[in-house]
Structures are given as C-alpha cells and as structure tokens.
Tab-separated table of C-alpha atoms in Angstrom:
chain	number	residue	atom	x	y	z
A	1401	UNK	CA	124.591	68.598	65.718
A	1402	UNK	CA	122.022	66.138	67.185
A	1403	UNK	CA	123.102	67.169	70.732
A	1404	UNK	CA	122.299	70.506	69.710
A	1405	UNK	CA	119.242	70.198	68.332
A	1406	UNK	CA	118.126	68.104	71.863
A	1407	UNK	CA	119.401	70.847	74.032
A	1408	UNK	CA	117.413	73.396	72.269
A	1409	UNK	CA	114.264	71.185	72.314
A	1410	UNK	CA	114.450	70.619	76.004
A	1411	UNK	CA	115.097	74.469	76.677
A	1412	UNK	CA	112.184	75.300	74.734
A	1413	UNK	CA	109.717	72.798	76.496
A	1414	UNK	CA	110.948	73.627	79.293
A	1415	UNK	CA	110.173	77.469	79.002
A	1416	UNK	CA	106.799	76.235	77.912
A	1417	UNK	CA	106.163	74.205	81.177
A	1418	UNK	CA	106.964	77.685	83.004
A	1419	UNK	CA	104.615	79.527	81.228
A	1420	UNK	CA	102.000	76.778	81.109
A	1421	UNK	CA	98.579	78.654	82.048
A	1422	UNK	CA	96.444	75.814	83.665
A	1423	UNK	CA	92.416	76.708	83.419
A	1424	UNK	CA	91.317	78.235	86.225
A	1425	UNK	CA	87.630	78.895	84.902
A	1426	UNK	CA	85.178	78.823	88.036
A	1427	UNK	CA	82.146	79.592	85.904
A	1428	UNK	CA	80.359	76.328	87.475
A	1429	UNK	CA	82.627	76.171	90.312
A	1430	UNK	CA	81.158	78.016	94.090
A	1431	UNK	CA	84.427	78.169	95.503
A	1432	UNK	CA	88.053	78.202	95.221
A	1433	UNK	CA	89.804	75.086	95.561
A	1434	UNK	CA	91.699	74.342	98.521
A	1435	UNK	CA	95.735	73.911	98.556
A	1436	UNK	CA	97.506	70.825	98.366
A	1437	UNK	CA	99.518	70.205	100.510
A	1438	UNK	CA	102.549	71.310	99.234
A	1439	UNK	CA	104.442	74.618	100.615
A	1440	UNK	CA	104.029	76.950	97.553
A	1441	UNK	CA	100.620	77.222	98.279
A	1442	UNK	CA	98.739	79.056	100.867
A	1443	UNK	CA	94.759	80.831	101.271
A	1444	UNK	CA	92.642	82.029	103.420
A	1445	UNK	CA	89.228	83.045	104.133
A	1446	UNK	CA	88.612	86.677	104.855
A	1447	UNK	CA	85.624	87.892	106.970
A	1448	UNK	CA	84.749	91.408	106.771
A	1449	UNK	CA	81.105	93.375	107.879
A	1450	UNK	CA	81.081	94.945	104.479
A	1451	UNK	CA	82.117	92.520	102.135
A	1452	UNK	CA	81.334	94.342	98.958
A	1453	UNK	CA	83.450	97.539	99.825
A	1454	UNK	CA	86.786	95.085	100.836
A	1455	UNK	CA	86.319	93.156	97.870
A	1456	UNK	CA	86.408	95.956	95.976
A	1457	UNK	CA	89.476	97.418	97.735
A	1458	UNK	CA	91.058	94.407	97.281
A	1459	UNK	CA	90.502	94.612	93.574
A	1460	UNK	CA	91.872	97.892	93.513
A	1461	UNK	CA	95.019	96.793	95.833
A	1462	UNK	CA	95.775	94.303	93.233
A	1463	UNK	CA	95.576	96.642	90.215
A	1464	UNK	CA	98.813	98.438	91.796
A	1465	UNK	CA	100.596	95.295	92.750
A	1466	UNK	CA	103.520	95.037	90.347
A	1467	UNK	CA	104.115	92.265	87.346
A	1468	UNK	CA	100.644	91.467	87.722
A	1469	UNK	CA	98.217	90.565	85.125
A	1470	UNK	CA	93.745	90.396	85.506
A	1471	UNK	CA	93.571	86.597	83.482
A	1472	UNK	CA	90.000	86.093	84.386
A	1473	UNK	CA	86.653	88.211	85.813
A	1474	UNK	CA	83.377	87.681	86.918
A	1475	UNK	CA	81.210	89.195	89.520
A	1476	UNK	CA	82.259	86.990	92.273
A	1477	UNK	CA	85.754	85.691	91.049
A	1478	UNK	CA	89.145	87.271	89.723
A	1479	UNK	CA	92.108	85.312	89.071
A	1480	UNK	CA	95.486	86.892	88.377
A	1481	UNK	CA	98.966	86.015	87.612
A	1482	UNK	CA	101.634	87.826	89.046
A	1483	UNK	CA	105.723	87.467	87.551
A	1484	UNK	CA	108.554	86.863	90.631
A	1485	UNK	CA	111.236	89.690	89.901
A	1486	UNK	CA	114.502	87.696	89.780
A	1487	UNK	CA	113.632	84.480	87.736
A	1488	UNK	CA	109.848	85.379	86.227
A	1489	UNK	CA	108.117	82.326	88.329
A	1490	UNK	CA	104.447	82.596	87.381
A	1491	UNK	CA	102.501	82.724	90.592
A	1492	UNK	CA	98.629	82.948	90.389
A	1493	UNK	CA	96.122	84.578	92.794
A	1494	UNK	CA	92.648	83.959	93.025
A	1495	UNK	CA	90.109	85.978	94.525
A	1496	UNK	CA	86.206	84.533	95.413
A	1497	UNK	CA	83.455	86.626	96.427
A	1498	UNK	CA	80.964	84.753	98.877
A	1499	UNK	CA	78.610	87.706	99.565
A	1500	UNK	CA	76.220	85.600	101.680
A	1501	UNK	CA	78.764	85.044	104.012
A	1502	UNK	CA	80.203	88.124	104.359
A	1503	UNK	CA	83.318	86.291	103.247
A	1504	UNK	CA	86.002	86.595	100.315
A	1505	UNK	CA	88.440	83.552	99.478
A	1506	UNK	CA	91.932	84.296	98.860
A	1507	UNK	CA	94.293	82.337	97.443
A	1508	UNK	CA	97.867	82.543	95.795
A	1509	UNK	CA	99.998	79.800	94.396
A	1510	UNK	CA	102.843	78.921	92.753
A	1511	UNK	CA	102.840	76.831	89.673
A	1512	UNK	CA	105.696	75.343	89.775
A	1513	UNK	CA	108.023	73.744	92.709
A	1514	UNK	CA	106.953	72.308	96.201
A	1515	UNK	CA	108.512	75.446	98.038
A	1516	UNK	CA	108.320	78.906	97.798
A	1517	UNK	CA	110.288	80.639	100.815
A	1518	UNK	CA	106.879	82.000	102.356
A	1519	UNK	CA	106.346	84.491	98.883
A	1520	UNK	CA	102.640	83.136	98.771
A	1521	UNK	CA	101.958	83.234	102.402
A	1522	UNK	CA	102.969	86.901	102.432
A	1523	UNK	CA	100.987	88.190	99.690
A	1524	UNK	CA	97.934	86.747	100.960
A	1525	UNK	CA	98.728	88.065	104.578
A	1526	UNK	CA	99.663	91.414	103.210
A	1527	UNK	CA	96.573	91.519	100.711
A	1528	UNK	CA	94.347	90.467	103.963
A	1529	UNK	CA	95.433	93.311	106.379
A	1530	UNK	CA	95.830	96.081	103.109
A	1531	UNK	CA	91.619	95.284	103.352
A	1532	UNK	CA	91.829	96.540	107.260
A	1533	UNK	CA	94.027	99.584	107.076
C-alpha cells in the first residue's frame, strides 16, 4: 500500500514539473533573454525594413500554428506556449518587438530536457522566412 501511495505521488509531481509555467513577465525587462547553452533552445534576431507590418504577420502566423496558446501580451512582447503532438512537451516562444531597430527577437524553447532533435530551431527558422514570403 505504501509503495502505492509513493508511485502515485511521484507520477503526480512529476506531471506537475511538465506543466510547470515559469514567469516569463518582461514588463521591466528590454529584451528577451538569451539561450543557455543547452540544445533545446535556439533564437534569433530578425531584421526587416518594416518592422511593424512583420511583427504583425508574425502574430498572425502564430495564431494558426497548432496546440498553441497566447500566455502573455504587450505592445512589444508576446510569449506563447505551444504542446509537442506525440508526448505534450510544453515548448514556449517568445516574441520581442524592438521598433527602433527595425528588429524583432525570436525565441523558442523547450522547458524541459537538454535536447530537442532541432524542433526549436525549426520553428524559429520557419517563423523567420513565413515573415519573407
């Protein structure tokens, strides 16, 4: 019965530690933090003559992208969290608007892990060109 009761506990902190949702509040923060260097992680910086108009396309691109979910908004920043398919990995994607610079931040990350096959490193790639096309 004991053995029982300390399996359950385990799988339910574990679940917990999956769906942990660190704070990602940049209200006094002018830029995204930078990945560690760790391979789940990967950003870039996105220069574009009409940074406004991509920013908002990329907005829109990420409205359709699927098991996603808008956790946080301001003018300049928007983070996201999207689900993997298979086991429901919570990945999150930030998004920072540096208008002065005609530049917008991009980053996406996994939570958990040291290694994510490339996942992040594609969506960012993928969410970078979408703003060209």
């Amino acid at each position: 019965m004991c053995f029982k009761k300390n399996l359950l506990l385990a799988i339910i902190t574990f679940v917990f530690i999956l769906q942990a949702n660190p704070s990602f509040a940049l209200s006094k923060v002018e830029t995204i933090p930078e990945c560690i260097q760790t391979g789940n992680c990967f950003s870039t910086n996105i220069k574009t003559k009409d940074v406004e108009a991509s920013f908002n396309k990329l907005l829109s691109n990420m409205s359709l992208l699927p098991r996603s979910k808008l956790l946080e908004s301001t003018k300049e920043y928007y983070h996201w969290t999207v689900k993997s398919f298979v086991f429901r990995f919570t990945d999150d994607i930030e998004a920072f608007l540096l208008s002065s610079e005609n530049i917008i931040q991009l980053k996406s990350a996994s939570r958990i892990g040291i290694y994510d096959f490339g996942i992040n490193k594609q969506r960012v790639k993928k969410l970078s060109q979408d703003l060209f096309n």
